[in-house]
mmCIF file of C-alpha atoms in Angstrom:
data_model
loop_
_atom_site.group_PDB
_atom_site.id
_atom_site.type_symbol
_atom_site.label_atom_id
_atom_site.label_comp_id
_atom_site.label_asym_id
_atom_site.label_seq_id
_atom_site.Cartn_x
_atom_site.Cartn_y
_atom_site.Cartn_z
ATOM 1 C CA MET I 193 -173.875 -232.404 -96.982
ATOM 2 C CA LYS I 194 -174.437 -228.681 -97.016
ATOM 3 C CA ARG I 195 -172.950 -228.351 -93.516
ATOM 4 C CA ALA I 196 -169.867 -230.380 -94.574
ATOM 5 C CA SER I 197 -169.353 -228.133 -97.601
ATOM 6 C CA LEU I 198 -169.564 -225.035 -95.442
ATOM 7 C CA LEU I 199 -167.031 -226.437 -92.996
ATOM 8 C CA ALA I 200 -164.660 -227.367 -95.804
ATOM 9 C CA ALA I 201 -164.973 -223.887 -97.308
ATOM 10 C CA ALA I 202 -164.343 -222.289 -93.911
ATOM 11 C CA ALA I 203 -161.257 -224.422 -93.366
ATOM 12 C CA PHE I 204 -159.952 -223.496 -96.830
ATOM 13 C CA LEU I 205 -160.489 -219.785 -96.201
ATOM 14 C CA ALA I 206 -158.830 -220.043 -92.785
ATOM 15 C CA SER I 207 -155.741 -221.722 -94.202
ATOM 16 C CA PHE I 208 -155.602 -219.187 -97.044
ATOM 17 C CA SER I 209 -155.813 -216.258 -94.636
ATOM 18 C CA LEU I 210 -153.053 -217.695 -92.467
ATOM 19 C CA ALA I 211 -150.614 -218.242 -95.359
ATOM 20 C CA PRO I 212 -149.694 -214.569 -95.910
ATOM 21 C CA ALA I 213 -149.211 -214.094 -92.160
ATOM 22 C CA HIS I 214 -146.761 -216.990 -92.027
ATOM 23 C CA ALA I 215 -144.935 -215.740 -95.106
ATOM 24 C CA ALA I 216 -144.687 -212.298 -93.517
ATOM 25 C CA GLU I 217 -143.058 -213.628 -90.351
ATOM 26 C CA PRO I 218 -139.361 -212.693 -90.261
ATOM 27 C CA LEU I 219 -136.710 -215.378 -90.213
ATOM 28 C CA LYS I 220 -135.131 -215.078 -86.774
ATOM 29 C CA ILE I 221 -131.386 -215.670 -86.733
ATOM 30 C CA GLY I 222 -129.468 -215.598 -83.479
ATOM 31 C CA PHE I 223 -126.062 -214.049 -84.158
ATOM 32 C CA ILE I 224 -123.364 -214.673 -81.546
ATOM 33 C CA SER I 225 -120.080 -212.853 -82.035
ATOM 34 C CA THR I 226 -117.221 -211.234 -80.131
ATOM 35 C CA LEU I 227 -118.060 -207.546 -80.327
ATOM 36 C CA SER I 228 -115.980 -206.101 -77.488
ATOM 37 C CA GLY I 229 -112.406 -206.402 -76.251
ATOM 38 C CA PRO I 230 -109.284 -207.235 -78.312
ATOM 39 C CA GLY I 231 -111.218 -209.574 -80.620
ATOM 40 C CA ALA I 232 -113.945 -207.057 -81.461
ATOM 41 C CA ALA I 233 -112.605 -206.254 -84.940
ATOM 42 C CA LEU I 234 -113.007 -209.911 -85.925
ATOM 43 C CA GLY I 235 -116.577 -210.062 -84.649
ATOM 44 C CA LYS I 236 -117.456 -206.761 -86.319
ATOM 45 C CA ASP I 237 -116.181 -207.983 -89.695
ATOM 46 C CA LEU I 238 -118.162 -211.191 -89.228
ATOM 47 C CA LEU I 239 -121.356 -209.227 -88.567
ATOM 48 C CA ASP I 240 -120.776 -206.717 -91.372
ATOM 49 C CA GLY I 241 -119.966 -209.403 -93.928
ATOM 50 C CA PHE I 242 -123.096 -211.357 -92.966
ATOM 51 C CA ASN I 243 -125.304 -208.274 -93.204
ATOM 52 C CA LEU I 244 -123.840 -207.430 -96.613
ATOM 53 C CA GLY I 245 -124.608 -210.950 -97.828
ATOM 54 C CA ILE I 246 -128.228 -210.542 -96.750
ATOM 55 C CA GLU I 247 -128.373 -207.175 -98.494
ATOM 56 C CA GLN I 248 -126.876 -208.664 -101.682
ATOM 57 C CA SER I 249 -129.568 -211.371 -101.522
ATOM 58 C CA GLY I 250 -132.245 -208.707 -101.817
ATOM 59 C CA GLY I 251 -132.640 -208.159 -98.084
ATOM 60 C CA LYS I 252 -134.397 -211.501 -97.666
ATOM 61 C CA LEU I 253 -133.446 -215.150 -97.252
ATOM 62 C CA GLY I 254 -135.768 -217.656 -98.879
ATOM 63 C CA GLY I 255 -138.305 -214.910 -99.475
ATOM 64 C CA ARG I 256 -138.440 -213.931 -95.798
ATOM 65 C CA THR I 257 -137.148 -210.772 -94.189
ATOM 66 C CA VAL I 258 -134.424 -211.396 -91.635
ATOM 67 C CA GLU I 259 -134.450 -210.413 -87.979
ATOM 68 C CA LEU I 260 -130.999 -210.677 -86.414
ATOM 69 C CA VAL I 261 -130.945 -211.227 -82.658
ATOM 70 C CA THR I 262 -127.362 -210.177 -81.931
ATOM 71 C CA GLY I 263 -125.347 -211.012 -78.816
ATOM 72 C CA ASP I 264 -121.796 -210.163 -77.723
ATOM 73 C CA ASP I 265 -120.091 -213.202 -76.190
ATOM 74 C CA GLN I 266 -117.189 -211.004 -74.919
ATOM 75 C CA LEU I 267 -114.860 -213.952 -75.718
ATOM 76 C CA LYS I 268 -116.233 -215.676 -72.610
ATOM 77 C CA PRO I 269 -117.540 -219.239 -73.071
ATOM 78 C CA ASP I 270 -120.076 -218.931 -70.235
ATOM 79 C CA VAL I 271 -121.488 -215.732 -71.754
ATOM 80 C CA GLY I 272 -121.734 -217.422 -75.141
ATOM 81 C CA ARG I 273 -123.632 -220.345 -73.631
ATOM 82 C CA GLN I 274 -126.053 -217.992 -71.861
ATOM 83 C CA LEU I 275 -126.669 -216.150 -75.128
ATOM 84 C CA ALA I 276 -127.372 -219.395 -76.981
ATOM 85 C CA GLU I 277 -129.805 -220.604 -74.318
ATOM 86 C CA ARG I 278 -131.621 -217.254 -74.252
ATOM 87 C CA MET I 279 -131.904 -217.100 -78.038
ATOM 88 C CA ILE I 280 -133.336 -220.626 -78.173
ATOM 89 C CA GLN I 281 -135.677 -220.458 -75.176
ATOM 90 C CA ARG I 282 -136.803 -216.819 -75.048
ATOM 91 C CA ASP I 283 -136.223 -215.398 -78.515
ATOM 92 C CA LYS I 284 -137.319 -218.584 -80.341
ATOM 93 C CA VAL I 285 -134.763 -218.139 -83.112
ATOM 94 C CA ASP I 286 -135.006 -220.322 -86.219
ATOM 95 C CA LEU I 287 -131.242 -220.907 -86.319
ATOM 96 C CA ILE I 288 -127.993 -219.522 -84.893
ATOM 97 C CA ALA I 289 -124.950 -218.187 -86.760
ATOM 98 C CA GLY I 290 -121.632 -216.521 -86.010
ATOM 99 C CA VAL I 291 -119.038 -217.353 -83.318
ATOM 100 C CA VAL I 292 -115.448 -216.184 -83.737
ATOM 101 C CA PHE I 293 -113.520 -218.169 -81.112
ATOM 102 C CA SER I 294 -113.436 -221.942 -80.699
ATOM 103 C CA ASN I 295 -113.617 -221.943 -76.900
ATOM 104 C CA VAL I 296 -116.947 -220.121 -77.222
ATOM 105 C CA MET I 297 -118.088 -222.541 -79.926
ATOM 106 C CA MET I 298 -117.418 -225.542 -77.707
ATOM 107 C CA ALA I 299 -119.470 -223.914 -74.950
ATOM 108 C CA VAL I 300 -122.508 -223.118 -77.128
ATOM 109 C CA ALA I 301 -122.523 -226.405 -79.054
ATOM 110 C CA LYS I 302 -124.313 -228.571 -76.473
ATOM 111 C CA PRO I 303 -127.358 -226.362 -75.793
ATOM 112 C CA ILE I 304 -127.737 -225.684 -79.519
ATOM 113 C CA PHE I 305 -127.507 -229.319 -80.591
ATOM 114 C CA ASP I 306 -129.596 -230.579 -77.652
ATOM 115 C CA SER I 307 -132.411 -228.248 -78.757
ATOM 116 C CA LYS I 308 -132.076 -229.468 -82.377
ATOM 117 C CA THR I 309 -131.364 -225.945 -83.552
ATOM 118 C CA PHE I 310 -129.195 -225.498 -86.652
ATOM 119 C CA MET I 311 -125.861 -223.740 -86.111
ATOM 120 C CA LEU I 312 -123.900 -222.119 -88.931
ATOM 121 C CA SER I 313 -120.357 -221.312 -87.842
ATOM 122 C CA LEU I 314 -119.001 -218.347 -89.744
ATOM 123 C CA ASN I 315 -115.520 -218.761 -88.270
ATOM 124 C CA ALA I 316 -114.721 -221.180 -85.428
ATOM 125 C CA GLY I 317 -113.873 -224.674 -86.695
ATOM 126 C CA PRO I 318 -112.742 -226.815 -83.733
ATOM 127 C CA SER I 319 -111.402 -230.266 -84.510
ATOM 128 C CA ALA I 320 -113.819 -231.916 -82.051
ATOM 129 C CA LEU I 321 -116.851 -230.825 -84.090
ATOM 130 C CA ALA I 322 -115.202 -232.009 -87.311
ATOM 131 C CA GLY I 323 -114.541 -235.490 -85.938
ATOM 132 C CA ASN I 324 -116.332 -237.724 -83.462
ATOM 133 C CA ARG I 325 -118.515 -234.911 -82.089
ATOM 134 C CA CYS I 326 -119.816 -233.832 -85.493
ATOM 135 C CA SER I 327 -123.522 -233.009 -85.575
ATOM 136 C CA PRO I 328 -126.254 -233.025 -88.232
ATOM 137 C CA TYR I 329 -127.231 -229.608 -86.841
ATOM 138 C CA PHE I 330 -123.802 -228.029 -87.383
ATOM 139 C CA PHE I 331 -122.379 -226.491 -90.552
ATOM 140 C CA ASN I 332 -119.127 -224.547 -90.891
ATOM 141 C CA VAL I 333 -118.801 -222.234 -93.906
ATOM 142 C CA ALA I 334 -115.283 -221.049 -93.023
ATOM 143 C CA TRP I 335 -112.697 -223.828 -92.517
ATOM 144 C CA GLN I 336 -111.557 -226.406 -90.004
ATOM 145 C CA ASN I 337 -109.074 -224.828 -87.573
ATOM 146 C CA ASP I 338 -106.057 -226.866 -88.673
ATOM 147 C CA GLN I 339 -106.287 -226.219 -92.398
ATOM 148 C CA SER I 340 -104.645 -222.820 -93.009
ATOM 149 C CA HIS I 341 -101.821 -223.918 -90.725
ATOM 150 C CA GLU I 342 -101.426 -227.187 -92.619
ATOM 151 C CA ALA I 343 -100.890 -225.123 -95.774
ATOM 152 C CA MET I 344 -98.099 -223.121 -94.134
ATOM 153 C CA GLY I 345 -96.554 -226.297 -92.723
ATOM 154 C CA LYS I 346 -96.258 -227.602 -96.277
ATOM 155 C CA HIS I 347 -94.844 -224.284 -97.550
ATOM 156 C CA VAL I 348 -92.232 -224.128 -94.773
ATOM 157 C CA LYS I 349 -91.197 -227.726 -95.486
ATOM 158 C CA ASP I 350 -90.959 -226.976 -99.215
ATOM 159 C CA GLN I 351 -88.797 -223.910 -98.474
ATOM 160 C CA GLY I 352 -86.338 -226.049 -96.559
ATOM 161 C CA PHE I 353 -86.533 -224.404 -93.111
ATOM 162 C CA LYS I 354 -84.894 -226.886 -90.737
ATOM 163 C CA ARG I 355 -85.512 -225.418 -87.250
ATOM 164 C CA VAL I 356 -88.873 -223.774 -86.586
ATOM 165 C CA TYR I 357 -90.319 -222.079 -83.486
ATOM 166 C CA LEU I 358 -94.107 -222.167 -82.936
ATOM 167 C CA MET I 359 -96.347 -219.830 -80.902
ATOM 168 C CA ALA I 360 -100.110 -219.589 -80.356
ATOM 169 C CA PRO I 361 -102.645 -218.677 -77.646
ATOM 170 C CA ASN I 362 -103.659 -221.468 -75.269
ATOM 171 C CA TYR I 363 -107.213 -222.313 -76.392
ATOM 172 C CA PRO I 364 -108.707 -224.895 -78.810
ATOM 173 C CA ALA I 365 -107.965 -222.987 -82.026
ATOM 174 C CA GLY I 366 -104.378 -222.315 -80.915
ATOM 175 C CA LYS I 367 -103.785 -225.997 -80.271
ATOM 176 C CA ASP I 368 -105.459 -226.994 -83.544
ATOM 177 C CA ALA I 369 -103.283 -224.410 -85.325
ATOM 178 C CA LEU I 370 -99.965 -225.839 -84.254
ATOM 179 C CA THR I 371 -101.218 -229.403 -84.687
ATOM 180 C CA GLY I 372 -102.130 -228.548 -88.267
ATOM 181 C CA PHE I 373 -98.759 -226.945 -88.949
ATOM 182 C CA LYS I 374 -96.855 -229.955 -87.603
ATOM 183 C CA ARG I 375 -98.999 -232.367 -89.623
ATOM 184 C CA TYR I 376 -97.476 -231.107 -92.891
ATOM 185 C CA TYR I 377 -94.089 -229.943 -91.626
ATOM 186 C CA SER I 378 -91.988 -233.082 -91.647
ATOM 187 C CA GLY I 379 -88.269 -233.591 -91.896
ATOM 188 C CA GLY I 380 -87.488 -230.532 -89.817
ATOM 189 C CA GLU I 381 -87.188 -229.815 -86.101
ATOM 190 C CA ILE I 382 -89.676 -227.993 -83.874
ATOM 191 C CA ILE I 383 -87.306 -226.296 -81.425
ATOM 192 C CA GLY I 384 -90.006 -224.482 -79.471
ATOM 193 C CA GLU I 385 -93.787 -224.818 -79.040
ATOM 194 C CA VAL I 386 -95.124 -222.038 -76.828
ATOM 195 C CA TYR I 387 -98.747 -221.452 -75.787
ATOM 196 C CA THR I 388 -99.452 -218.025 -74.317
ATOM 197 C CA GLN I 389 -102.474 -216.718 -72.437
ATOM 198 C CA ILE I 390 -105.431 -215.723 -74.587
ATOM 199 C CA ASN I 391 -105.519 -211.916 -74.990
ATOM 200 C CA GLN I 392 -102.013 -211.605 -73.546
ATOM 201 C CA PRO I 393 -100.823 -208.036 -74.339
ATOM 202 C CA ASP I 394 -97.054 -208.322 -73.750
ATOM 203 C CA TYR I 395 -94.650 -210.891 -75.222
ATOM 204 C CA ALA I 396 -91.266 -209.590 -74.023
ATOM 205 C CA ALA I 397 -90.391 -212.723 -72.059
ATOM 206 C CA GLU I 398 -91.436 -215.044 -74.888
ATOM 207 C CA LEU I 399 -89.494 -213.017 -77.458
ATOM 208 C CA ALA I 400 -86.341 -213.256 -75.328
ATOM 209 C CA GLN I 401 -86.740 -217.057 -75.219
ATOM 210 C CA LEU I 402 -87.365 -217.146 -78.952
ATOM 211 C CA ARG I 403 -84.223 -215.128 -79.731
ATOM 212 C CA ALA I 404 -82.121 -217.424 -77.540
ATOM 213 C CA ALA I 405 -83.438 -220.495 -79.417
ATOM 214 C CA LYS I 406 -82.071 -219.130 -82.751
ATOM 215 C CA PRO I 407 -84.673 -220.705 -85.063
ATOM 216 C CA ASP I 408 -84.593 -220.585 -88.872
ATOM 217 C CA ALA I 409 -88.208 -219.355 -88.904
ATOM 218 C CA VAL I 410 -91.055 -218.490 -86.530
ATOM 219 C CA TYR I 411 -94.662 -219.535 -87.108
ATOM 220 C CA ILE I 412 -97.420 -217.794 -85.131
ATOM 221 C CA PHE I 413 -101.189 -217.844 -84.825
ATOM 222 C CA TYR I 414 -102.360 -214.637 -83.144
ATOM 223 C CA PRO I 415 -105.683 -213.193 -84.354
ATOM 224 C CA GLY I 416 -107.079 -209.740 -83.565
ATOM 225 C CA GLY I 417 -105.461 -207.592 -80.898
ATOM 226 C CA MET I 418 -103.079 -210.405 -79.978
ATOM 227 C CA GLY I 419 -101.666 -210.302 -83.498
ATOM 228 C CA VAL I 420 -101.284 -206.517 -83.465
ATOM 229 C CA ASN I 421 -99.303 -206.628 -80.222
ATOM 230 C CA PHE I 422 -97.128 -209.588 -81.138
ATOM 231 C CA ILE I 423 -96.143 -208.431 -84.640
ATOM 232 C CA LYS I 424 -95.304 -204.920 -83.438
ATOM 233 C CA GLN I 425 -93.211 -206.246 -80.565
ATOM 234 C CA TYR I 426 -91.479 -208.757 -82.855
ATOM 235 C CA ALA I 427 -90.384 -205.941 -85.163
ATOM 236 C CA GLN I 428 -89.445 -203.598 -82.302
ATOM 237 C CA ALA I 429 -87.207 -206.312 -80.857
ATOM 238 C CA GLY I 430 -85.285 -206.395 -84.148
ATOM 239 C CA LEU I 431 -86.295 -209.989 -84.819
ATOM 240 C CA LYS I 432 -87.953 -209.293 -88.153
ATOM 241 C CA GLU I 433 -84.536 -208.734 -89.750
ATOM 242 C CA GLU I 434 -83.075 -211.816 -88.056
ATOM 243 C CA VAL I 435 -85.733 -214.537 -88.334
ATOM 244 C CA PRO I 436 -88.517 -214.838 -90.972
ATOM 245 C CA LEU I 437 -91.990 -214.524 -89.445
ATOM 246 C CA LEU I 438 -94.795 -216.650 -90.931
ATOM 247 C CA GLY I 439 -98.434 -217.191 -90.086
ATOM 248 C CA PRO I 440 -101.986 -217.879 -91.259
ATOM 249 C CA SER I 441 -104.058 -215.226 -93.011
ATOM 250 C CA PHE I 442 -105.883 -214.455 -89.732
ATOM 251 C CA SER I 443 -102.696 -213.027 -88.248
ATOM 252 C CA PHE I 444 -102.012 -210.836 -91.293
ATOM 253 C CA ASP I 445 -105.407 -209.630 -92.498
ATOM 254 C CA GLN I 446 -107.271 -206.325 -92.688
ATOM 255 C CA THR I 447 -108.363 -206.515 -89.031
ATOM 256 C CA ILE I 448 -104.657 -206.310 -88.105
ATOM 257 C CA LEU I 449 -102.634 -204.708 -90.920
ATOM 258 C CA PRO I 450 -103.803 -201.085 -90.508
ATOM 259 C CA ALA I 451 -102.660 -201.105 -86.867
ATOM 260 C CA VAL I 452 -99.418 -202.993 -87.543
ATOM 261 C CA GLY I 453 -98.267 -201.064 -90.592
ATOM 262 C CA ASP I 454 -94.850 -201.662 -92.143
ATOM 263 C CA ALA I 455 -93.896 -204.222 -89.473
ATOM 264 C CA ALA I 456 -95.900 -206.811 -91.433
ATOM 265 C CA LEU I 457 -94.508 -206.055 -94.900
ATOM 266 C CA GLY I 458 -93.058 -209.037 -96.726
ATOM 267 C CA VAL I 459 -94.560 -211.677 -94.440
ATOM 268 C CA TYR I 460 -95.901 -214.817 -96.141
ATOM 269 C CA ASN I 461 -99.174 -216.258 -94.855
ATOM 270 C CA THR I 462 -101.702 -218.884 -95.903
ATOM 271 C CA GLY I 463 -105.491 -218.976 -96.102
ATOM 272 C CA PHE I 464 -108.561 -219.894 -98.126
ATOM 273 C CA TRP I 465 -109.068 -216.412 -99.604
ATOM 274 C CA SER I 466 -107.272 -213.265 -100.732
ATOM 275 C CA PRO I 467 -108.812 -209.858 -101.502
ATOM 276 C CA ASP I 468 -107.272 -209.856 -104.988
ATOM 277 C CA MET I 469 -108.742 -213.192 -106.096
ATOM 278 C CA PRO I 470 -109.886 -212.620 -109.683
ATOM 279 C CA ASN I 471 -113.256 -214.391 -109.691
ATOM 280 C CA PRO I 472 -116.269 -212.104 -110.378
ATOM 281 C CA GLN I 473 -118.067 -212.918 -107.123
ATOM 282 C CA ASN I 474 -115.059 -211.839 -105.067
ATOM 283 C CA GLN I 475 -114.571 -208.649 -107.064
ATOM 284 C CA LYS I 476 -118.222 -207.791 -106.511
ATOM 285 C CA PHE I 477 -117.927 -208.520 -102.791
ATOM 286 C CA VAL I 478 -114.750 -206.485 -102.201
ATOM 287 C CA LYS I 479 -116.150 -203.482 -104.066
ATOM 288 C CA ALA I 480 -119.497 -203.619 -102.239
ATOM 289 C CA PHE I 481 -117.895 -204.082 -98.804
ATOM 290 C CA GLU I 482 -115.558 -201.101 -99.244
ATOM 291 C CA ALA I 483 -118.408 -198.946 -100.543
ATOM 292 C CA LYS I 484 -120.660 -199.810 -97.598
ATOM 293 C CA TYR I 485 -118.175 -199.826 -94.717
ATOM 294 C CA SER I 486 -115.326 -197.579 -95.970
ATOM 295 C CA ARG I 487 -112.688 -200.216 -95.247
ATOM 296 C CA PRO I 488 -111.347 -203.294 -97.068
ATOM 297 C CA PRO I 489 -112.728 -206.692 -96.032
ATOM 298 C CA SER I 490 -110.874 -209.362 -94.060
ATOM 299 C CA PRO I 491 -111.249 -213.148 -94.393
ATOM 300 C CA PHE I 492 -113.771 -212.942 -91.529
ATOM 301 C CA ALA I 493 -116.006 -210.689 -93.628
ATOM 302 C CA ALA I 494 -115.540 -212.893 -96.705
ATOM 303 C CA GLN I 495 -116.566 -216.124 -94.998
ATOM 304 C CA ALA I 496 -119.544 -214.470 -93.261
ATOM 305 C CA TYR I 497 -120.693 -213.047 -96.598
ATOM 306 C CA ASP I 498 -120.472 -216.560 -98.034
ATOM 307 C CA GLY I 499 -122.470 -217.785 -95.040
ATOM 308 C CA ALA I 500 -125.361 -215.479 -95.852
ATOM 309 C CA LEU I 501 -125.308 -216.575 -99.513
ATOM 310 C CA LEU I 502 -125.236 -220.230 -98.427
ATOM 311 C CA LEU I 503 -128.305 -219.697 -96.246
ATOM 312 C CA ALA I 504 -130.051 -217.825 -99.056
ATOM 313 C CA SER I 505 -129.461 -220.752 -101.432
ATOM 314 C CA ALA I 506 -130.701 -223.347 -98.932
ATOM 315 C CA LEU I 507 -133.753 -221.393 -97.832
ATOM 316 C CA ALA I 508 -134.715 -220.783 -101.455
ATOM 317 C CA GLU I 509 -135.045 -224.574 -101.729
ATOM 318 C CA THR I 510 -137.181 -224.885 -98.580
ATOM 319 C CA GLY I 511 -139.490 -221.914 -99.029
ATOM 320 C CA GLY I 512 -137.737 -219.999 -96.276
ATOM 321 C CA SER I 513 -138.327 -222.619 -93.587
ATOM 322 C CA VAL I 514 -135.988 -224.726 -91.428
ATOM 323 C CA LYS I 515 -138.812 -226.747 -89.869
ATOM 324 C CA ASP I 516 -138.393 -229.666 -92.276
ATOM 325 C CA GLU I 517 -134.975 -230.532 -90.898
ATOM 326 C CA ALA I 518 -134.104 -233.181 -93.464
ATOM 327 C CA LYS I 519 -135.000 -230.938 -96.392
ATOM 328 C CA PHE I 520 -133.064 -227.971 -94.994
ATOM 329 C CA ARG I 521 -130.030 -230.162 -94.270
ATOM 330 C CA VAL I 522 -129.991 -231.510 -97.830
ATOM 331 C CA ALA I 523 -130.274 -227.955 -99.193
ATOM 332 C CA MET I 524 -127.384 -226.767 -97.020
ATOM 333 C CA ARG I 525 -125.193 -229.707 -98.030
ATOM 334 C CA ALA I 526 -125.795 -228.894 -101.704
ATOM 335 C CA ALA I 527 -124.127 -225.460 -101.226
ATOM 336 C CA LYS I 528 -125.621 -223.986 -104.403
ATOM 337 C CA PHE I 529 -124.005 -220.568 -104.189
ATOM 338 C CA GLU I 530 -121.099 -218.755 -105.809
ATOM 339 C CA SER I 531 -118.357 -218.423 -103.192
ATOM 340 C CA VAL I 532 -115.943 -215.493 -103.074
ATOM 341 C CA ARG I 533 -113.133 -218.034 -102.594
ATOM 342 C CA GLY I 534 -113.798 -220.056 -105.753
ATOM 343 C CA PRO I 535 -114.443 -223.832 -105.532
ATOM 344 C CA PHE I 536 -116.515 -224.779 -102.447
ATOM 345 C CA SER I 537 -118.320 -227.915 -101.327
ATOM 346 C CA PHE I 538 -119.152 -229.631 -98.047
ATOM 347 C CA ASN I 539 -117.556 -232.794 -96.776
ATOM 348 C CA THR I 540 -119.654 -235.413 -94.945
ATOM 349 C CA ASN I 541 -118.890 -233.689 -91.614
ATOM 350 C CA HIS I 542 -120.313 -230.370 -92.909
ATOM 351 C CA TYR I 543 -116.904 -228.690 -93.105
ATOM 352 C CA PRO I 544 -115.690 -227.148 -96.391
ATOM 353 C CA ILE I 545 -113.582 -228.762 -99.068
ATOM 354 C CA GLN I 546 -111.707 -225.839 -100.602
ATOM 355 C CA ASN I 547 -108.401 -224.459 -101.879
ATOM 356 C CA PHE I 548 -105.706 -222.887 -99.696
ATOM 357 C CA TYR I 549 -103.392 -220.189 -100.977
ATOM 358 C CA LEU I 550 -100.061 -218.547 -100.235
ATOM 359 C CA ARG I 551 -100.204 -214.754 -99.816
ATOM 360 C CA GLN I 552 -97.672 -212.029 -99.063
ATOM 361 C CA VAL I 553 -98.150 -208.734 -97.240
ATOM 362 C CA VAL I 554 -97.365 -205.895 -99.663
ATOM 363 C CA LYS I 555 -98.002 -202.190 -100.174
ATOM 364 C CA ASN I 556 -100.188 -201.676 -103.249
ATOM 365 C CA ASP I 557 -100.098 -198.839 -105.791
ATOM 366 C CA GLU I 558 -102.396 -196.766 -103.568
ATOM 367 C CA GLY I 559 -100.052 -197.134 -100.591
ATOM 368 C CA ARG I 560 -102.371 -199.493 -98.729
ATOM 369 C CA ILE I 561 -100.841 -202.432 -96.881
ATOM 370 C CA THR I 562 -102.676 -205.523 -98.048
ATOM 371 C CA ASN I 563 -102.121 -209.094 -99.230
ATOM 372 C CA LYS I 564 -101.112 -210.315 -102.674
ATOM 373 C CA LEU I 565 -102.066 -213.757 -103.928
ATOM 374 C CA ILE I 566 -98.900 -215.750 -104.681
ATOM 375 C CA GLY I 567 -100.130 -219.253 -105.534
ATOM 376 C CA THR I 568 -102.092 -222.354 -104.522
ATOM 377 C CA VAL I 569 -100.742 -224.628 -101.779
ATOM 378 C CA PHE I 570 -103.650 -227.111 -101.610
ATOM 379 C CA ALA I 571 -106.462 -227.746 -104.101
ATOM 380 C CA ARG I 572 -109.800 -229.079 -102.783
ATOM 381 C CA HIS I 573 -108.275 -229.731 -99.379
ATOM 382 C CA MET I 574 -110.215 -231.850 -96.858
ATOM 383 C CA ASP I 575 -109.786 -231.590 -93.097
ATOM 384 C CA ALA I 576 -107.946 -234.292 -91.186
ATOM 385 C CA TYR I 577 -110.897 -235.326 -88.990
ATOM 386 C CA HIS I 578 -113.754 -236.057 -91.412
ATOM 387 C CA ASP I 579 -113.153 -239.832 -91.296
ATOM 388 C CA GLN I 580 -113.913 -239.778 -87.559
ATOM 389 C CA CYS I 581 -117.410 -238.329 -88.205
ATOM 390 C CA LYS I 582 -120.163 -240.952 -88.369
ATOM 391 C CA MET I 583 -122.394 -238.875 -90.676
ATOM 392 C CA LYS I 584 -122.545 -240.049 -94.295
#
């Protein structure tokens, strides 16, 4: 009896001594982003917004300090896959976050899901992962690729444009973009649908074809350096005065506008967020981001910031652990955080249900080129693929 009591006491003391050590272990998050090349500004805003969200959560998530294991995918799917495999197998990360481009996301998805590691997309929202390839290990805190483009398709239809020309880079997000636009643009004619090479720097030949087609409006999806080059060349060709240019927020945001300048003024674009949204959480975020990084935030920074707050809310429910998969999944689905974009919830496929807005590029009172919120196009908008997902 005495021996049994001693053993029980020893076991209790051992478990007690181990508890602080476990609590002191950092939460390891693998962060995959495009941090070099023409898309680097997008990846940098993603990383900075995520880090700010962690900082605003007290520097911890679920009571645990955070160790970011950061990797640059270079906008190369094979590099992204190698990073994911290394983070899972060698670095033993607790979960993975980030990813700007959808071709990279499709490459990293299989090794991440096969290992039963949770993935939080802070940007890429390919249609395949929203539909029949949805996964209980995947959450997207940004949007499904089609959605911002669907909003502009509706706006263009409502404005009565009859003949529209479409352009996007030839990769999954580009194809989802134009599919989304066409889904809500009905009654008009698509007189051109052009897919260019990803990271293509010169559009002279395409602009000549566009001019010859004589459309009523042009809709583009060109993020990052692609957007800078295209918008500048569009204006230099004199097309801005001839044919209205339209796009999603990602082609007319703060990763692009400083380099484009006046060539973007007046352009209407659609997205889930605008820097002048009046809710207190957004005002706090914009002020803190500018103070920390000496530049205004883009949608990429906003959605990554939300991603950190989402994780903080979920991990607070699980004591900082992702090991109880069912409990962590339920906590993530609950999305108990205040989003910078206003109303936010998850659909059954783990993609957001949210509002989409019309914005216009303007020059504010301080002379900065930015976006002004014009109105709401969709309220609590669901993606087109959620019914194909077998999760309930």
